[in-house]
C-alpha positions as a printed NumPy array, in Angstrom:
array([[-29.038,  47.376,  49.505],
       [-26.765,  47.474,  46.447],
       [-26.902,  46.322,  42.817],
       [-24.137,  43.866,  41.9  ],
       [-23.221,  43.343,  38.233],
       [-22.304,  39.72 ,  37.599],
       [-21.139,  37.583,  34.66 ],
       [-22.327,  33.945,  34.977],
       [-19.561,  31.496,  34.06 ],
       [-21.804,  29.561,  31.705],
       [-22.923,  29.649,  28.114],
       [-25.606,  32.248,  27.362],
       [-26.881,  32.907,  23.811],
       [-24.936,  35.917,  22.495],
       [-28.197,  37.653,  21.586],
       [-29.054,  37.842,  25.29 ],
       [-27.594,  40.059,  28.025],
       [-24.283,  38.669,  29.277],
       [-23.959,  40.903,  32.361],
       [-26.759,  40.448,  34.912],
       [-27.621,  42.49 ,  38.01 ],
       [-28.594,  41.165,  41.434],
       [-29.448,  42.606,  44.833],
       [-27.005,  42.28 ,  47.738],
       [-26.685,  43.893,  51.154],
       [-23.243,  45.455,  50.546],
       [-20.581,  46.141,  47.918],
       [-18.59 ,  43.233,  46.497],
       [-15.101,  43.517,  45.012],
       [-14.636,  42.991,  41.247],
       [-13.248,  39.504,  40.635],
       [-14.96 ,  37.917,  43.642],
       [-17.243,  34.922,  43.168],
       [-20.925,  34.536,  44.003],
       [-23.645,  31.934,  43.645],
       [-26.569,  33.323,  41.645],
       [-29.992,  32.15 ,  40.439],
       [-30.114,  31.814,  36.648],
       [-33.495,  30.67 ,  35.457],
       [-34.323,  27.557,  37.464],
       [-30.717,  26.65 ,  38.208],
       [-27.856,  27.985,  40.29 ],
       [-24.618,  29.18 ,  38.691],
       [-21.295,  30.611,  39.77 ],
       [-20.79 ,  34.228,  38.743],
       [-17.896,  36.692,  38.661],
       [-18.554,  40.123,  40.144],
       [-17.872,  43.066,  37.839],
       [-18.787,  45.835,  40.244],
       [-21.332,  47.373,  42.615],
       [-23.587,  50.401,  42.137],
       [-26.447,  52.38 ,  43.639],
       [-30.028,  51.287,  43.149],
       [-32.139,  53.504,  40.915],
       [-35.552,  52.789,  42.445],
       [-37.496,  54.63 ,  39.749],
       [-35.739,  52.718,  36.978],
       [-36.396,  49.397,  38.715],
       [-40.1  ,  50.233,  39.121],
       [-40.409,  51.001,  35.395],
       [-38.604,  47.823,  34.344],
       [-40.622,  44.94 ,  32.881],
       [-38.607,  42.372,  34.84 ],
       [-37.8  ,  41.708,  38.498],
       [-34.321,  41.49 ,  39.997],
       [-33.304,  38.64 ,  42.288],
       [-30.924,  38.35 ,  45.209],
       [-27.458,  36.806,  45.199],
       [-27.798,  33.406,  46.874],
       [-24.371,  33.255,  48.5  ],
       [-20.926,  34.813,  48.371],
       [-18.451,  32.092,  47.435],
       [-15.373,  34.226,  47.973],
       [-15.343,  37.844,  49.127],
       [-11.74 ,  38.449,  48.114],
       [-11.104,  38.848,  44.367],
       [-10.13 ,  35.574,  42.724],
       [ -9.746,  36.89 ,  39.186],
       [ -7.556,  39.854,  38.305],
       [ -8.783,  42.944,  36.477],
       [ -6.639,  41.906,  33.502],
       [ -8.341,  38.507,  33.282],
       [-11.764,  40.15 ,  33.357],
       [-10.785,  42.687,  30.687],
       [ -9.457,  39.908,  28.46 ],
       [-12.629,  37.811,  28.845],
       [-14.921,  40.754,  28.056],
       [-12.925,  41.54 ,  24.909],
       [-12.895,  37.92 ,  23.703],
       [-16.608,  37.522,  24.355],
       [-17.311,  40.491,  22.098],
       [-14.668,  39.549,  19.513],
       [-15.844,  35.95 ,  19.099],
       [-19.571,  36.535,  19.715],
       [-19.381,  34.164,  22.684],
       [-20.296,  34.326,  26.35 ],
       [-17.506,  36.12 ,  28.245],
       [-18.394,  33.879,  31.182],
       [-16.916,  30.904,  29.326],
       [-13.578,  32.703,  29.037],
       [-13.81 ,  33.656,  32.721],
       [-14.427,  29.994,  33.543],
       [-11.178,  29.13 ,  31.764],
       [ -9.415,  31.79 ,  33.814],
       [-10.537,  30.396,  37.18 ],
       [ -8.489,  27.931,  39.237],
       [ -9.858,  24.381,  38.764],
       [-11.471,  24.118,  42.203],
       [-13.69 ,  27.097,  41.397],
       [-14.513,  26.321,  37.77 ],
       [-15.988,  22.828,  38.022],
       [-19.481,  23.4  ,  39.453],
       [-21.337,  25.698,  41.882],
       [-21.425,  22.998,  44.571],
       [-17.704,  22.325,  44.228],
       [-16.966,  26.046,  44.331],
       [-18.588,  26.272,  47.747],
       [-16.374,  23.591,  49.246],
       [-13.499,  25.872,  50.194],
       [-11.03 ,  24.009,  52.392],
       [ -8.516,  25.388,  54.843],
       [ -5.71 ,  25.271,  52.273],
       [ -7.742,  27.42 ,  49.885],
       [ -8.473,  29.93 ,  52.64 ],
       [ -4.743,  30.259,  53.296],
       [ -4.053,  30.802,  49.605],
       [ -6.867,  33.343,  49.316],
       [ -5.429,  35.36 ,  52.162],
       [ -1.882,  35.281,  50.806],
       [ -0.542,  38.688,  49.744],
       [ -0.976,  39.397,  46.055],
       [  2.417,  40.663,  44.961],
       [  2.793,  42.825,  41.874],
       [  6.093,  41.147,  41.024],
       [  7.824,  39.271,  43.835],
       [ 11.044,  40.884,  45.021],
       [ 14.155,  38.889,  45.847],
       [ 17.428,  40.535,  46.868],
       [ 15.863,  43.923,  46.004],
       [ 15.419,  42.804,  42.402],
       [ 11.946,  42.753,  40.895],
       [ 10.989,  39.504,  39.19 ],
       [  9.07 ,  39.761,  35.928],
       [  6.851,  37.164,  34.316],
       [  7.358,  35.754,  30.839],
       [  4.767,  33.745,  28.91 ],
       [  5.67 ,  31.308,  26.115],
       [  2.677,  29.865,  24.258],
       [  3.383,  26.575,  22.477],
       [  1.027,  24.919,  19.96 ],
       [  1.044,  21.455,  21.551],
       [  1.761,  19.809,  24.889],
       [  4.717,  18.024,  23.352],
       [  6.248,  21.252,  22.053],
       [  5.674,  22.945,  25.417],
       [  7.521,  20.134,  27.171],
       [ 10.285,  20.262,  24.57 ],
       [ 10.755,  24.016,  25.097],
       [ 10.833,  23.509,  28.857],
       [ 13.861,  21.224,  28.54 ],
       [ 15.949,  24.349,  27.903],
       [ 14.185,  26.245,  30.721],
       [ 14.686,  24.076,  33.791],
       [ 13.08 ,  26.59 ,  36.178],
       [ 10.059,  27.225,  33.968],
       [  6.503,  26.461,  35.064],
       [  4.578,  24.184,  32.679],
       [  0.825,  24.544,  32.029],
       [ -1.248,  22.196,  29.842],
       [ -4.375,  20.04 ,  29.854],
       [ -2.609,  16.839,  30.943],
       [ -1.955,  18.262,  34.417],
       [ -4.215,  17.094,  37.234],
       [ -6.684,  19.522,  38.808],
       [ -4.496,  19.639,  41.922],
       [ -1.381,  20.462,  39.886],
       [ -3.235,  23.172,  37.956],
       [ -4.582,  24.626,  41.168],
       [ -1.122,  24.92 ,  42.724],
       [  0.39 ,  26.423,  39.569],
       [ -2.483,  28.92 ,  39.223],
       [ -1.899,  30.341,  42.707],
       [  1.875,  30.247,  42.269],
       [  1.5  ,  32.5  ,  39.22 ],
       [ -0.99 ,  34.827,  40.902],
       [  1.313,  35.248,  43.889],
       [  4.218,  36.198,  41.614],
       [  6.203,  33.047,  42.384],
       [  6.518,  31.817,  38.78 ],
       [  8.807,  33.731,  36.431],
       [  8.734,  31.828,  33.123],
       [  5.457,  30.136,  32.196],
       [  5.415,  27.744,  29.232],
       [  2.076,  26.365,  28.158],
       [ -0.473,  25.637,  25.488],
       [ -3.083,  28.203,  24.433],
       [ -5.08 ,  28.105,  27.716],
       [ -2.012,  29.447,  29.565],
       [ -2.935,  32.904,  28.26 ],
       [ -5.812,  32.972,  30.778],
       [ -3.605,  32.563,  33.862],
       [ -3.554,  35.315,  36.551],
       [ -0.351,  37.155,  35.633],
       [  0.611,  40.017,  37.927],
       [  3.795,  41.348,  36.352],
       [  3.851,  40.093,  32.768],
       [  6.645,  41.686,  30.739],
       [  7.128,  39.378,  27.739],
       [  4.897,  37.186,  25.543],
       [  6.196,  34.755,  22.918],
       [  3.99 ,  32.675,  20.611],
       [  6.027,  29.736,  19.321],
       [  5.238,  28.502,  15.801],
       [  2.476,  31.111,  15.611],
       [  0.862,  29.782,  12.414],
       [  0.51 ,  26.263,  13.743],
       [ -3.144,  25.14 ,  13.555],
       [ -2.982,  23.817,  17.119],
       [ -3.004,  27.416,  18.337],
       [ -6.676,  27.514,  17.311],
       [ -9.421,  26.132,  19.535],
       [-11.585,  25.013,  16.625],
       [-12.732,  21.666,  18.062],
       [-14.079,  22.856,  21.42 ],
       [-16.043,  25.804,  22.731],
       [-15.329,  28.666,  23.165],
       [-13.428,  29.014,  19.901],
       [-10.388,  31.279,  19.992],
       [ -6.871,  31.654,  18.609],
       [ -3.669,  32.08 ,  20.603],
       [ -2.469,  34.974,  18.443],
       [ -5.63 ,  37.011,  19.092],
       [ -5.574,  36.328,  22.831],
       [ -1.846,  37.056,  23.08 ],
       [ -2.218,  40.315,  21.146],
       [ -4.899,  41.572,  23.538],
       [ -2.932,  40.337,  26.549],
       [  0.107,  42.276,  25.338],
       [ -2.074,  45.367,  24.952],
       [ -3.481,  44.99 ,  28.478],
       [ -0.044,  44.599,  30.082],
       [  1.604,  47.077,  27.675],
       [  4.303,  44.639,  26.579],
       [  5.704,  43.521,  23.221],
       [  4.418,  40.381,  21.538],
       [  7.014,  38.166,  19.85 ],
       [  5.592,  35.637,  17.369],
       [  8.106,  32.936,  16.405],
       [  7.662,  31.071,  13.13 ],
       [  8.961,  27.639,  12.237],
       [ 10.87 ,  27.969,   9.   ],
       [ 10.65 ,  24.334,   7.926],
       [  7.975,  23.711,   5.311],
       [  8.148,  20.882,   2.759],
       [  5.73 ,  20.834,  -0.194],
       [  4.416,  17.51 ,  -1.497],
       [  2.387,  16.768,  -4.618],
       [ -1.059,  16.619,  -3.098],
       [ -4.367,  15.005,  -3.871],
       [ -7.664,  15.622,  -2.058],
       [ -9.993,  12.642,  -1.779],
       [-13.714,  13.16 ,  -1.152],
       [-14.61 ,  10.316,   1.215],
       [-18.28 ,  10.692,   0.304],
       [-17.406,   9.331,  -3.118],
       [-15.568,   6.458,  -1.438],
       [-18.742,   5.599,   0.485],
       [-20.699,   5.529,  -2.778],
       [-18.13 ,   3.03 ,  -4.04 ],
       [-18.743,   0.852,  -0.929],
       [-15.464,   1.823,   0.741],
       [-16.323,   2.229,   4.42 ],
       [-12.766,   2.223,   5.719],
       [-10.407,   4.977,   6.884],
       [ -8.207,   4.661,   3.791],
       [ -9.357,   5.785,   0.355],
       [ -8.577,   3.463,  -2.555],
       [ -5.931,   5.929,  -3.822],
       [ -4.24 ,   6.168,  -0.412],
       [ -4.25 ,   2.386,  -0.002],
       [ -2.508,   2.005,  -3.373],
       [  0.028,   4.759,  -2.554],
       [  0.937,   3.126,   0.764],
       [  1.296,  -0.304,  -0.816],
       [  3.583,   1.143,  -3.494],
       [  5.7  ,   2.951,  -0.893],
       [  6.063,  -0.205,   1.202],
       [  7.017,  -2.228,  -1.879],
       [  9.824,   0.28 ,  -2.541],
       [ 10.991,   0.09 ,   1.127],
       [  9.9  ,   3.673,   1.707],
       [  8.142,   5.181,   4.688],
       [  4.692,   6.632,   5.347],
       [  3.307,   9.226,   7.761],
       [ -0.412,   9.204,   8.55 ],
       [ -1.565,  12.348,  10.359],
       [ -4.763,  12.435,  12.432],
       [ -5.968,  15.357,  14.508],
       [ -7.551,  13.118,  17.143],
       [ -6.229,  10.443,  19.445],
       [ -8.495,   7.617,  20.579],
       [-10.766,   5.363,  18.537],
       [-13.491,   7.819,  17.466],
       [-14.16 ,  11.561,  17.692],
       [-17.579,  11.288,  19.331],
       [-20.745,   9.208,  19.734],
       [-23.907,  10.211,  17.864],
       [-27.52 ,   9.046,  18.067],
       [-28.774,   8.276,  14.56 ],
       [-32.368,   9.027,  15.479],
       [-32.342,  12.283,  17.457],
       [-28.826,  13.54 ,  16.612],
       [-27.76 ,  13.741,  20.271],
       [-23.962,  13.889,  20.824],
       [-22.418,  12.658,  24.078],
       [-20.777,  15.773,  25.577],
       [-18.62 ,  16.233,  28.65 ],
       [-20.959,  17.596,  31.371],
       [-18.192,  19.886,  32.648],
       [-16.79 ,  21.268,  29.382],
       [-19.759,  20.944,  26.992],
       [-17.516,  19.438,  24.291],
       [-17.891,  16.008,  22.614],
       [-16.227,  13.142,  24.482],
       [-13.931,  10.981,  22.37 ],
       [-14.055,   7.201,  22.42 ],
       [-10.84 ,   5.503,  23.572],
       [ -9.838,   1.872,  23.911],
       [ -8.132,   1.527,  27.297],
       [ -6.784,  -1.972,  28.003],
       [ -9.152,  -3.257,  25.344],
       [-12.189,  -1.641,  26.954],
       [-14.176,   1.177,  25.34 ],
       [-14.246,   4.365,  27.404],
       [-15.375,   7.944,  26.828],
       [-12.676,  10.526,  27.469],
       [-12.766,  14.329,  27.491],
       [ -9.616,  15.718,  25.865],
       [-10.197,  19.061,  27.583],
       [-10.549,  18.19 ,  31.3  ],
       [ -9.651,  14.484,  31.379],
       [-13.065,  13.281,  32.577],
       [-13.78 ,   9.585,  31.888],
       [-17.11 ,   7.842,  31.48 ],
       [-18.639,   4.582,  30.279],
       [-20.115,   4.625,  26.744],
       [-23.916,   4.371,  26.9  ],
       [-25.787,   1.416,  25.441],
       [-28.695,   3.679,  24.591],
       [-29.046,   7.339,  23.663],
       [-29.313,   9.356,  26.916],
       [-31.738,  11.756,  25.205],
       [-34.243,   9.53 ,  23.353],
       [-33.196,   6.104,  24.767],
       [-32.877,   4.604,  21.285],
       [-30.315,   1.886,  20.558],
       [-29.21 ,   3.385,  17.226],
       [-26.035,   5.102,  18.403],
       [-22.818,   5.156,  16.366],
       [-19.24 ,   6.344,  16.576],
       [-18.211,   9.194,  14.285],
       [-14.729,  10.051,  13.055],
       [-11.429,   8.223,  13.286],
       [ -8.844,   8.647,  16.008],
       [ -5.298,   7.298,  15.996],
       [ -6.316,   4.027,  17.658],
       [ -8.834,   3.191,  14.924],
       [ -6.368,   4.185,  12.19 ],
       [ -3.703,   1.948,  13.747],
       [ -6.146,  -0.963,  13.908],
       [ -7.164,  -0.598,  10.249],
       [ -3.556,  -0.084,   9.119],
       [ -2.6  ,  -3.387,  10.754],
       [ -5.433,  -5.091,   8.865],
       [ -4.631,  -3.489,   5.476],
       [ -0.824,  -3.73 ,   5.712],
       [ -0.112,  -6.778,   7.93 ],
       [  3.576,  -7.028,   6.985],
       [  4.393,  -3.376,   7.71 ],
       [  6.037,  -2.184,  10.908],
       [  3.448,   0.235,  12.281],
       [  3.773,   2.639,  15.22 ],
       [  1.465,   5.193,  16.796],
       [  2.707,   8.443,  18.32 ],
       [  0.204,  10.374,  20.42 ],
       [  0.024,  11.711,  23.961],
       [ -1.676,   8.514,  25.171],
       [  1.358,   6.404,  24.298],
       [  4.12 ,   8.993,  24.642],
       [  3.194,  12.004,  26.802],
       [  6.831,  12.917,  27.53 ],
       [  9.312,  14.351,  24.987],
       [ 11.827,  11.637,  25.887],
       [  9.252,   8.947,  25.018],
       [  8.407,  10.712,  21.764],
       [ 12.099,  10.968,  20.9  ],
       [ 12.463,   7.174,  21.085],
       [  9.659,   6.641,  18.539],
       [ 11.01 ,   9.401,  16.274],
       [ 14.486,   7.824,  16.423],
       [ 13.04 ,   4.448,  15.372],
       [ 11.323,   6.129,  12.434],
       [ 14.6  ,   7.834,  11.458],
       [ 16.472,   4.481,  11.529],
       [ 13.688,   2.837,   9.435],
       [ 12.56 ,   0.524,  12.229],
       [  9.059,   1.891,  11.518],
       [  7.396,   1.758,   8.083],
       [  4.138,   3.565,   8.88 ],
       [  3.982,   6.251,  11.574],
       [  0.526,   7.33 ,  12.754],
       [  0.898,  10.674,  14.496],
       [ -1.182,  13.498,  15.961],
       [ -0.329,  17.19 ,  16.308],
       [  2.805,  16.038,  18.126],
       [  4.243,  16.042,  14.602],
       [  4.576,  19.836,  14.752],
       [  7.073,  19.467,  17.595],
       [  9.305,  17.222,  15.483],
       [  9.041,  18.758,  12.012],
       [ 12.772,  18.907,  11.377],
       [ 13.306,  15.283,  12.387],
       [ 10.341,  13.998,  10.341],
       [ 11.264,  15.987,   7.234],
       [ 14.811,  14.584,   7.385],
       [ 13.37 ,  11.091,   6.878],
       [ 11.856,  12.183,   3.518],
       [  8.758,   9.933,   3.727],
       [  7.288,   8.821,   0.422],
       [  3.649,   9.295,   1.488],
       [  2.214,  11.839,   3.934],
       [ -1.555,  11.639,   4.395],
       [ -3.902,  13.764,   6.482],
       [ -6.926,  11.656,   7.407],
       [-10.301,  13.346,   7.923],
       [ -8.691,  16.606,   6.839],
       [-11.924,  18.603,   7.132]])
């Protein structure tokens, strides 16, 4: 009998022990996956290592150890570098390292314990494939290069100049992510371009890391848990692989005369709309002078989340534990997780207290577009987000229309950071950031 140290891939309060020990009949390799009891539930765990049992220490302990329920995969799934990165980030951000390990797993292993156990024949073939420390072709060793982009749009734009690059972002299907994950682990992908989560991929021969537009706010995971920043992750990744980190800045910055509006004061003045009185006047003046307007929102969809007014319950994604946004799809309201793509029907009652007093909170691009059409009916209004234009070529068409003044008001998400030069060239009269906090 051996003691196996395991990190559960779930959220555990940072004041509690993050590495747990379980009994098992034999040693297990670091990086392999197991099913473990955690309280009254079952969770997937990542093995850190095996050690001898100190019987005297166990007898003196004021707790009892439990057995591993099942070995999900005996062969290591995660690399030692991924585990080292997750342990560092857990300590750095006072978060459960298991959540970072969950991000590092291939999709078919990270969804749920029951899904993790359904290992099909294709997965068994991939698991048994040789893990190459840099695939060799014509006696030349192939190295891996990682380019972290702030947004999906910018990642796709960068990939246009790197035809053989492998793209990684949240809009990929679970199947696509799964195939890419194993391609990278087996040393078959040389240049990887992706958003911040690409830093958690299983690199085997990483030799170069570039963070594009490093100061872009989209490099920060501030709206979903665990919170982290690309620059911090990339710096540690560079340290682990002993490579140089190359941050790339975007030089274009245009300063506008700015005014901050406290929307709480607007509410006191019976203004319950997205636009403050000052912004409404500024837009009307710009339109009267045949000038253009950019309205920036950090969320697509109709609302940021749904909240119960009585108990405060927020509708979260059951897989990602982040608030699900409300979208209007073909005129129908639907909950949508921006992290994993899960869809659900909005509840009529609060799932927690069953009260009817539930409300939408925040304004996404769809709601802003709807209110803009009501406030400025004669204006030519367009929305640019990844729902309408997921591909750079589609985004380019909307940007071109804005440049040729076929659009008066452009409502845009973080995609804007991929087209800064083009937008600045238009010299819009009004640029507003809605719900800036």
